[in-house]
Structure formats: C-alpha cells, structure tokens
mmCIF file of C-alpha atoms in Angstrom:
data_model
loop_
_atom_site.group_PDB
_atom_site.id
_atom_site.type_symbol
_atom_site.label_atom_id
_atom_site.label_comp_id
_atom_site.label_asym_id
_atom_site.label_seq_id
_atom_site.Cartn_x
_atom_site.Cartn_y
_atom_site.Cartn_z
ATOM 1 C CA UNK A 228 -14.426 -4.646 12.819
ATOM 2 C CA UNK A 229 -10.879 -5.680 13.644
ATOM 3 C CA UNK A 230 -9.966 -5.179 17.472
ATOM 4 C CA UNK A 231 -7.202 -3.380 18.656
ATOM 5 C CA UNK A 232 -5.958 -6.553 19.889
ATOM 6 C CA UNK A 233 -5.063 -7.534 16.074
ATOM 7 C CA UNK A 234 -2.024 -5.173 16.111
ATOM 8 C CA UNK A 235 -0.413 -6.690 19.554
ATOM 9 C CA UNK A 236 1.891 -6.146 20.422
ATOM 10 C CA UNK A 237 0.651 -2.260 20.123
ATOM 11 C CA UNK A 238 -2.789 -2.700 21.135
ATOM 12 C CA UNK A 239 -2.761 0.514 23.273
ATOM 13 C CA UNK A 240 -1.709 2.603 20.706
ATOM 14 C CA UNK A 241 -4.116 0.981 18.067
ATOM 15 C CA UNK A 242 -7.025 1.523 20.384
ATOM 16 C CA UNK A 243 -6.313 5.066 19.864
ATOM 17 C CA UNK A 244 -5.240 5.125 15.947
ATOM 18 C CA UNK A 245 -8.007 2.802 15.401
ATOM 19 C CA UNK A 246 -10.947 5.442 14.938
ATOM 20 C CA UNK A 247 -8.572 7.844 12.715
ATOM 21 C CA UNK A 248 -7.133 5.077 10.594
ATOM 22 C CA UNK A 249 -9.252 4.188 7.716
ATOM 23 C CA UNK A 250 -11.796 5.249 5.442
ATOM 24 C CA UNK A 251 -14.840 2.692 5.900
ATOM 25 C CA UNK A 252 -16.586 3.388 2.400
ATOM 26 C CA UNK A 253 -12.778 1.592 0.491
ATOM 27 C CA UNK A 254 -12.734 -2.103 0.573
ATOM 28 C CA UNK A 255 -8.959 -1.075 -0.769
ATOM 29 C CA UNK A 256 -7.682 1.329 1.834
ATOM 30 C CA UNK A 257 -9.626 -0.047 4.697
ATOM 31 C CA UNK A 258 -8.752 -1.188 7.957
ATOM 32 C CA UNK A 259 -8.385 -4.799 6.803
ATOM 33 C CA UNK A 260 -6.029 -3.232 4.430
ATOM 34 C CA UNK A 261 -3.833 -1.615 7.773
ATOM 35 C CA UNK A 262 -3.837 -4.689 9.414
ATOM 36 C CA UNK A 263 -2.061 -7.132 6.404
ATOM 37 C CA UNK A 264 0.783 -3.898 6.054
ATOM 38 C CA UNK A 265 0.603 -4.172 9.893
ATOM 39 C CA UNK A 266 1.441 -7.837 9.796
ATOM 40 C CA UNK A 267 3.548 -7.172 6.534
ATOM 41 C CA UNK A 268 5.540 -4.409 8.424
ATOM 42 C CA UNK A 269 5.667 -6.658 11.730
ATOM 43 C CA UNK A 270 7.738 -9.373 9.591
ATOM 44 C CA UNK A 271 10.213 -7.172 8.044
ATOM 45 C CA UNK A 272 10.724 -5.364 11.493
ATOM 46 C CA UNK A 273 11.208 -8.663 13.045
ATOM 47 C CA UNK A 274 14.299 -9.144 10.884
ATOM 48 C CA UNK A 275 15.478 -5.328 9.906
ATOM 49 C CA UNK A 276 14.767 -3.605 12.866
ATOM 50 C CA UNK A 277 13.748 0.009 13.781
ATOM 51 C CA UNK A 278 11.804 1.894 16.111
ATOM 52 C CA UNK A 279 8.493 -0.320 16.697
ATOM 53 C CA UNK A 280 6.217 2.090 17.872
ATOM 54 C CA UNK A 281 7.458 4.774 15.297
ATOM 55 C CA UNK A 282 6.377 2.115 12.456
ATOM 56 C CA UNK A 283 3.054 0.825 14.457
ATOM 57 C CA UNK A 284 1.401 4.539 14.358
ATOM 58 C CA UNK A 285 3.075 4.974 10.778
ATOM 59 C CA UNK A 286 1.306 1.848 9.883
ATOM 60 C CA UNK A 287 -1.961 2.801 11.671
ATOM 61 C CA UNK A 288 -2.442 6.131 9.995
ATOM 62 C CA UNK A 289 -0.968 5.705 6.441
ATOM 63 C CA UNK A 290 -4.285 6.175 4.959
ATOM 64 C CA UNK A 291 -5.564 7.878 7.090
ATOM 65 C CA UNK A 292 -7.010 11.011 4.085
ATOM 66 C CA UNK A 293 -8.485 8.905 1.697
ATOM 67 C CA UNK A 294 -8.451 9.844 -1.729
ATOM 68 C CA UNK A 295 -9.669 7.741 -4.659
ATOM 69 C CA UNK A 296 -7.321 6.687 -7.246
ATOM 70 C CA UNK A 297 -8.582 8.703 -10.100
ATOM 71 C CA UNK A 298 -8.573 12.174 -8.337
ATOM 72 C CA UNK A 299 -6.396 15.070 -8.799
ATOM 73 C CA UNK A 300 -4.958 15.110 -5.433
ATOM 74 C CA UNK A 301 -4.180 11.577 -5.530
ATOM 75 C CA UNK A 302 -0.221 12.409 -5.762
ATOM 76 C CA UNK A 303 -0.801 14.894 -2.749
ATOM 77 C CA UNK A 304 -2.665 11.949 -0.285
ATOM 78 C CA UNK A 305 0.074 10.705 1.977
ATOM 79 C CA UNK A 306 1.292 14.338 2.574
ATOM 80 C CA UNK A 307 -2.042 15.229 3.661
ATOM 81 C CA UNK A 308 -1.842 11.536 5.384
ATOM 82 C CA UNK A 309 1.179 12.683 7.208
ATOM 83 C CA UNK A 310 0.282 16.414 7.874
ATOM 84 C CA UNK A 311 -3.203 14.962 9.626
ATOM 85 C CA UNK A 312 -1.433 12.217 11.405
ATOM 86 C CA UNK A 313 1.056 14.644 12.783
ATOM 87 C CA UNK A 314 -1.905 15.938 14.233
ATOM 88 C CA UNK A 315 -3.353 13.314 15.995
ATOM 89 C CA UNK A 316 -0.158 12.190 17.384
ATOM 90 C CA UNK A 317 0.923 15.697 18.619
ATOM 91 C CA UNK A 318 -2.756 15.677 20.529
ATOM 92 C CA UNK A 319 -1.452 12.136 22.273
ATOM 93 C CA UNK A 320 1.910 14.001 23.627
ATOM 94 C CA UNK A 321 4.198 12.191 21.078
ATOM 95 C CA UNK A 322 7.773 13.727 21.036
ATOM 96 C CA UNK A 323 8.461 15.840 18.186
ATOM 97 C CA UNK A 324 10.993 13.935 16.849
ATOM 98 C CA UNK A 325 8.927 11.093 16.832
ATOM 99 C CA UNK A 326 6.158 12.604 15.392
ATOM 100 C CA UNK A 327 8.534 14.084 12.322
ATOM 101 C CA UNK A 328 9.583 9.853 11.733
ATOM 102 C CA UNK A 329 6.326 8.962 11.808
ATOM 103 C CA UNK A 330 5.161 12.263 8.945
ATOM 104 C CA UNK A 331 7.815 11.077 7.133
ATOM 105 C CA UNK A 332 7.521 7.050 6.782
ATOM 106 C CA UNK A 333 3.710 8.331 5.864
ATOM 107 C CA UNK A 334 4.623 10.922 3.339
ATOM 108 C CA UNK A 335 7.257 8.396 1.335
ATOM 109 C CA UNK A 336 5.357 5.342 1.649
ATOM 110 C CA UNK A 337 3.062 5.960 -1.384
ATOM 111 C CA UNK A 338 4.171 5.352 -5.322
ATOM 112 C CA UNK A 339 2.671 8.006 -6.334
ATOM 113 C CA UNK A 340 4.248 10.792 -4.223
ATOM 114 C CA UNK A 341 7.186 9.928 -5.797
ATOM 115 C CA UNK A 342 9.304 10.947 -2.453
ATOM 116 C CA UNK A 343 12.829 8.792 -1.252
ATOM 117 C CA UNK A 344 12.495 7.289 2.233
ATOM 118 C CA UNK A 345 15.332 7.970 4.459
ATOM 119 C CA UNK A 346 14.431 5.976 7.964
ATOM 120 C CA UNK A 347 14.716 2.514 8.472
ATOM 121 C CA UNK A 348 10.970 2.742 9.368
ATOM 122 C CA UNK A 349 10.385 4.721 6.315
ATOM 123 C CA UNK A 350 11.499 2.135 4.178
ATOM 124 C CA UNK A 351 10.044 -0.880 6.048
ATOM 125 C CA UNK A 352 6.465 0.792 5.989
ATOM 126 C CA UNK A 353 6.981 1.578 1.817
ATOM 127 C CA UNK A 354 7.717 -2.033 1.405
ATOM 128 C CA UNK A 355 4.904 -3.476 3.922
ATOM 129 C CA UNK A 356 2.404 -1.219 1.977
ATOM 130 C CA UNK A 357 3.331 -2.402 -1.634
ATOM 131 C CA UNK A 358 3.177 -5.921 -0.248
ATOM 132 C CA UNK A 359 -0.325 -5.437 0.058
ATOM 133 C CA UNK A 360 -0.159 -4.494 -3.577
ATOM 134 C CA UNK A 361 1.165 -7.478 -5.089
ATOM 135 C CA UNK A 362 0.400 -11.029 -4.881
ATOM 136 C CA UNK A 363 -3.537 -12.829 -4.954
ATOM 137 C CA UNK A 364 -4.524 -9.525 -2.587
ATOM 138 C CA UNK A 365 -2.840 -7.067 -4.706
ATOM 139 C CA UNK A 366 -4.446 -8.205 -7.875
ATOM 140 C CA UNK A 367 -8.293 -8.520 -6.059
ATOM 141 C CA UNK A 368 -7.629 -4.817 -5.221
ATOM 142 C CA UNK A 369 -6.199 -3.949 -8.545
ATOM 143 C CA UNK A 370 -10.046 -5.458 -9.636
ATOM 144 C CA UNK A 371 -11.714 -3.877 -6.843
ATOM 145 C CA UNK A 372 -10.746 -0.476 -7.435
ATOM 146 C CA UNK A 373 -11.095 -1.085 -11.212
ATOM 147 C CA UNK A 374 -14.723 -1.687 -10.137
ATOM 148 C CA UNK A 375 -14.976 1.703 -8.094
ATOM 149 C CA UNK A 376 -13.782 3.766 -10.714
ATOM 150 C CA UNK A 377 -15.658 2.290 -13.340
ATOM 151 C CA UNK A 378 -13.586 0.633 -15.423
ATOM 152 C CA UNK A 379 -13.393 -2.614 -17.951
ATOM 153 C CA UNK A 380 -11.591 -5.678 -17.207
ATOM 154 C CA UNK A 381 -9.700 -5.666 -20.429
ATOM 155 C CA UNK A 382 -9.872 -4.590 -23.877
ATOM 156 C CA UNK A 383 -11.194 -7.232 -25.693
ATOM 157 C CA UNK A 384 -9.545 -5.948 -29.479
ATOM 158 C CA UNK A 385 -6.114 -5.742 -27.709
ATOM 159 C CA UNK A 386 -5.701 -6.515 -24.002
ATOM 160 C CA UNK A 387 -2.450 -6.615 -24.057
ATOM 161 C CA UNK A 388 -2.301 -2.957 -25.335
ATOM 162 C CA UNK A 389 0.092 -4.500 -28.500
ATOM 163 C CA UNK A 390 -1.270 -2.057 -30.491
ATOM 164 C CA UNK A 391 -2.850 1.119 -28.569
ATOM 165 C CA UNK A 392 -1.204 2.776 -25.013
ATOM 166 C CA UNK A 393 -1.668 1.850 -21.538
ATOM 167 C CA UNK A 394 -4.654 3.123 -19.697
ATOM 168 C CA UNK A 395 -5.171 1.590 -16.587
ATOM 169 C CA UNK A 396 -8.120 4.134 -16.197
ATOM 170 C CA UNK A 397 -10.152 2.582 -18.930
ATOM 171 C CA UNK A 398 -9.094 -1.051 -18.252
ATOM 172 C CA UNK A 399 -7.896 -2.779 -15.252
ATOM 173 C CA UNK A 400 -5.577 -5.395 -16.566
ATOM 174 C CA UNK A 401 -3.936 -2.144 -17.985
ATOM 175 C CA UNK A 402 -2.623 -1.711 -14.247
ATOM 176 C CA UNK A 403 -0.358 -5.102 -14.250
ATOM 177 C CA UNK A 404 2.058 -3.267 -15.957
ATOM 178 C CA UNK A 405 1.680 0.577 -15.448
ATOM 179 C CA UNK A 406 2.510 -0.448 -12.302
ATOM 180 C CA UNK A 407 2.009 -3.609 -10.073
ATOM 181 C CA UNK A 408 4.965 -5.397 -12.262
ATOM 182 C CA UNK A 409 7.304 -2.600 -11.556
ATOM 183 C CA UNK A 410 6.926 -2.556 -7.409
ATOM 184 C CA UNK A 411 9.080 -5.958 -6.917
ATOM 185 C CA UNK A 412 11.955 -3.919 -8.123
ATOM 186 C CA UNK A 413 11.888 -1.036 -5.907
ATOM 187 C CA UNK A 414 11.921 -2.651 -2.087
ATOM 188 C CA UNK A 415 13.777 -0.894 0.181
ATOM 189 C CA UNK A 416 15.057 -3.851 2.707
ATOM 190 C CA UNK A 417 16.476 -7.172 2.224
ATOM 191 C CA UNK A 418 12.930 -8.992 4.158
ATOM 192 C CA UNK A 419 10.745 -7.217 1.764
ATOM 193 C CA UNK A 420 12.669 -8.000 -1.412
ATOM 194 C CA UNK A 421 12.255 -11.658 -0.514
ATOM 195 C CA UNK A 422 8.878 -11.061 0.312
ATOM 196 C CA UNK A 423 7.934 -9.238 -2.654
ATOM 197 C CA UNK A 424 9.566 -12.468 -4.827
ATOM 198 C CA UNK A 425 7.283 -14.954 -4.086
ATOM 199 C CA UNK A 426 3.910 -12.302 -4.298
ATOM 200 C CA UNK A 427 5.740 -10.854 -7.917
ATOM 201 C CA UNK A 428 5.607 -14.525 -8.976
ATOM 202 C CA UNK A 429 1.772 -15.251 -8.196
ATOM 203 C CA UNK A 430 0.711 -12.322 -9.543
ATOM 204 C CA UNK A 431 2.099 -13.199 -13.051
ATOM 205 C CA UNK A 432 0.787 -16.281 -12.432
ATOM 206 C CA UNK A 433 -2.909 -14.354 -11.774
ATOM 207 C CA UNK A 434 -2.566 -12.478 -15.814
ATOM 208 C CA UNK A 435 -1.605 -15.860 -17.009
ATOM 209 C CA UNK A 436 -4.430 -17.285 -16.120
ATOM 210 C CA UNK A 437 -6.649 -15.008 -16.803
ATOM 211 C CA UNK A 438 -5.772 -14.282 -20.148
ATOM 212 C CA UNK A 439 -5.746 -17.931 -20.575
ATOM 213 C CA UNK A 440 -9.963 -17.493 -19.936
ATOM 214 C CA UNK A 441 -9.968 -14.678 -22.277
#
C-alpha cells in the first residue's frame, strides 16, 4: 500500500483521498497508477504552474468510479469520476469554486470522454494521465488490460491489421494504433509534450521489438 507520505508535499490531503481513490481489483487504474500521474503531474506543475492543491485532489480522485475498458459506460467514467469526487470534497468543506476545478480537470482528463480542458490544471492532469499511458508502463498496461478483458496478443494471419480492421478488443497490439500512437500529439502543455517525446519513442521501440519475436 503506498503511504500518504508518497504524494508530499500533499500528504494531508492524500491521507484523506487515499481510501476513495482507487479501485483495488485494477492493476491499471490502481493506486500505483495515481501515484506515477501524481509524480507525472508534480513535474509538469513544477514548470507550468497552477493551483497545487486543485491538481493534487484532481490527481487523487481521477479514477476514482472504476469502469472496465470494454463496458458501455466507459465514455461516461470520469463524469461519474468527477460528479463522486465533487462529493467527497464538498464533505471536506472545499470551496465551491474549487471543487467545480477540481470536477472539471476530472471530467476532461479521460480520451474517451472526448471533453476540451479549459484550466491550467485541467490540462496538466490530461497530460500527467496519458503519460502513464505511453512509454514501457503504458504498453505493460496496454497488455495488462488486454489480459483482463480477454483478449489475444496479436493476430497471427495479419498483426498488423494490413488486411482486416482494427480491433483492439480482439487483439491487444491492435491498441498501439487505435490509440496509444495518437496521445503524443494531443498534450496540452509545453512539459508534457517533451515528456510525452521521449515515452512516444520507447513505445515504438516496444512494437518493434516485439514484432521482431513474432
């Protein structure tokens, strides 16, 4: 279990987002996962700016609904993120208007809401998130989750789908380009561009290699 301590210098307010934050049952969305966008949101806020504390409970309770990847409602899961953690945070005597940033860096920081991020924190949380998405960690998740859901590795007649469409649901290389190969292109602040460079590169460098084995 990571401590509260972890998320310093906001270890107050992660001892009490700790026990709402996660869903213990994903290796993906767990709270390991909230700590590297923690430390991912940390270094762009280090160099971007914004309201700390805004983005440390945005951070916190991003995931905070859990819905798997292949469900109907997956589109709907940082609203409900947002709409729960406006709870919690209205029960700890946040301001309003505080409470509104932090709904609405949650609601905008998933790819699959398809929603625009207006707030410096907003943006900085989007890009710490799809850190986590790219790079060596992005592509174990990509696996992992390929694993929960039940899916192949590959197709081994065509894995690069030359000849037949996309479906990351039936095979989880599928998912390099439905979507992890598109995120370097959509950062939101200068830090996470750069970041999301050098994580873009090794995971190209992951499919290489791998289809290099196959």
């Amino acid at each position: 279990m990571i401590a509260a301590e972890a998320f310093a210098p906001f270890e107050a307010l992660a001892q009490e987002l700790i026990p709402h934050a996660a869903d213990a049952g994903d290796g993906s969305h767990d709270l390991a996962h909230i700590h590297r966008v923690f430390r991912n949101a940390m270094r762009i806020h280090a160099s971007e700016g914004g309201d700390g504390t805004v983005l440390a409970a945005s951070v916190l309770l991003h995931d905070c609904v859990a819905v798997e990847k292949n469900s109907p409602l997956r589109a709907q899961a940082s609203r409900l993120a947002a709409e729960k953690a406006a709870g919690i945070l209205a029960g700890l005597g946040w301001r309003q208007v505080d409470i509104e940033a932090a709904a609405h860096a949650i609601t905008t920081h998933s790819f699959s809401a398809h929603v625009e991020p207006h707030t410096l924190e907003a943006k900085i949380l989007q890009d710490a998130d799809r850190l986590d998405a790219i790079g060596m960690v992005g592509a174990a998740r990509c696996f992992y989750i390929a694993g929960r859901m039940g899916s192949a590795l590959y197709d081994p007649a065509d894995p690069l789908a030359k000849a037949r469409p996309l479906d990351d649901r039936a095979f989880a290389i599928d998912h390099f380009e439905t979507k992890l190969f598109k995120l370097a292109d959509g950062f939101r602040t200068a830090t996470g561009r750069e970041l999301a460079k050098a994580r873009h590169e090794r995971l190209q460098q992951v499919l290489d290699l791998f289809l290099d084995e196959i």
